[in-house]
Amino acid sequence: MKKVTSFLVLAAALLVAGNAHAQLGINIGYAPDNITTTAKNGNSNLPMTGFFAGVNYNHTLSGNIGISFGAQLRYNTKKSTTTVLSASETTTHTQLLLDIPLLLNFAIPFGNDASLALYAGPTLTYALKGNTNISENVLNTSNNINWYGENSNRKQFDLLGTFGAAFNYKNIRLFGGYRLGLLDLDKSDNVTVKTSGLFFGLGYKL
């Protein structure tokens, strides 16, 4: 993980140093996340609704080949309610993450104003916060579970394999893709936790 972090920091420094040839963009989008837990007693999935916003620099390496470095905040949430007679229990999961993608891209131009770009590369992710709140209406109680507390087995760092495509028209960018978690996010030996999900977004090149 230290090697991956150092590599991304170095790439960021190179892009900043050559920012005269880089183009800044801002992005927002929809990114549902699926957290899959594999254990001896069975598997489970936690599908979460996700949204993101961030910035990126796209630096031209040669011709139509470029490399994009950025940072974005991603927010995930999932809420469910179980009701028996007049008693109900509501469970709300929330998570806030910082993503740092480093994506190699290849653009296919269509005239002077439009292009289709294919991209792929690693994304380093750090979970800033994760929480589960369980509340019930009979005794009016509420319990919070910190995903990354002292006694938690959850890991905050993840490395994602990211790939997708983007359609660019003048300053507007429509993009989508898929991200796949490459690391086990559980510290215990008999449980494996990984993430995956599609994403779709809208960008504007400044």
GROMACS .gro file of C-alpha atoms in nm, residues 5 15 21 23-24 57 65 68 102 108 111 115 127 155 157 174 188 194 198-199:
model
   20
    5THR     CA    1   0.053   0.571  -0.231
   15LEU     CA    2   0.110   1.657  -1.331
   21HIS     CA    3  -0.017   2.102  -2.060
   23GLN     CA    4  -0.666   2.051  -1.845
   24LEU     CA    5  -0.871   2.092  -1.526
   57TYR     CA    6  -0.632   1.709  -1.434
   65ILE     CA    7  -0.277   0.951  -2.514
   68SER     CA    8  -0.567   1.182  -1.562
  102LEU     CA    9  -0.483   0.773  -1.183
  108ILE     CA   10  -1.060   0.895  -3.054
  111GLY     CA   11  -1.411   1.627  -3.584
  115SER     CA   12  -1.413   1.268  -2.903
  127ALA     CA   13  -1.272   0.568   0.393
  155LYS     CA   14  -0.984  -0.154   0.684
  157PHE     CA   15  -0.768   0.173   0.256
  174LEU     CA   16  -2.027   1.237  -2.017
  188SER     CA   17  -0.985  -1.133   1.008
  194LYS     CA   18  -1.469  -0.642  -0.121
  198LEU     CA   19  -2.080   0.099  -1.179
  199PHE     CA   20  -2.054   0.477  -1.200
   0.00000   0.00000   0.00000
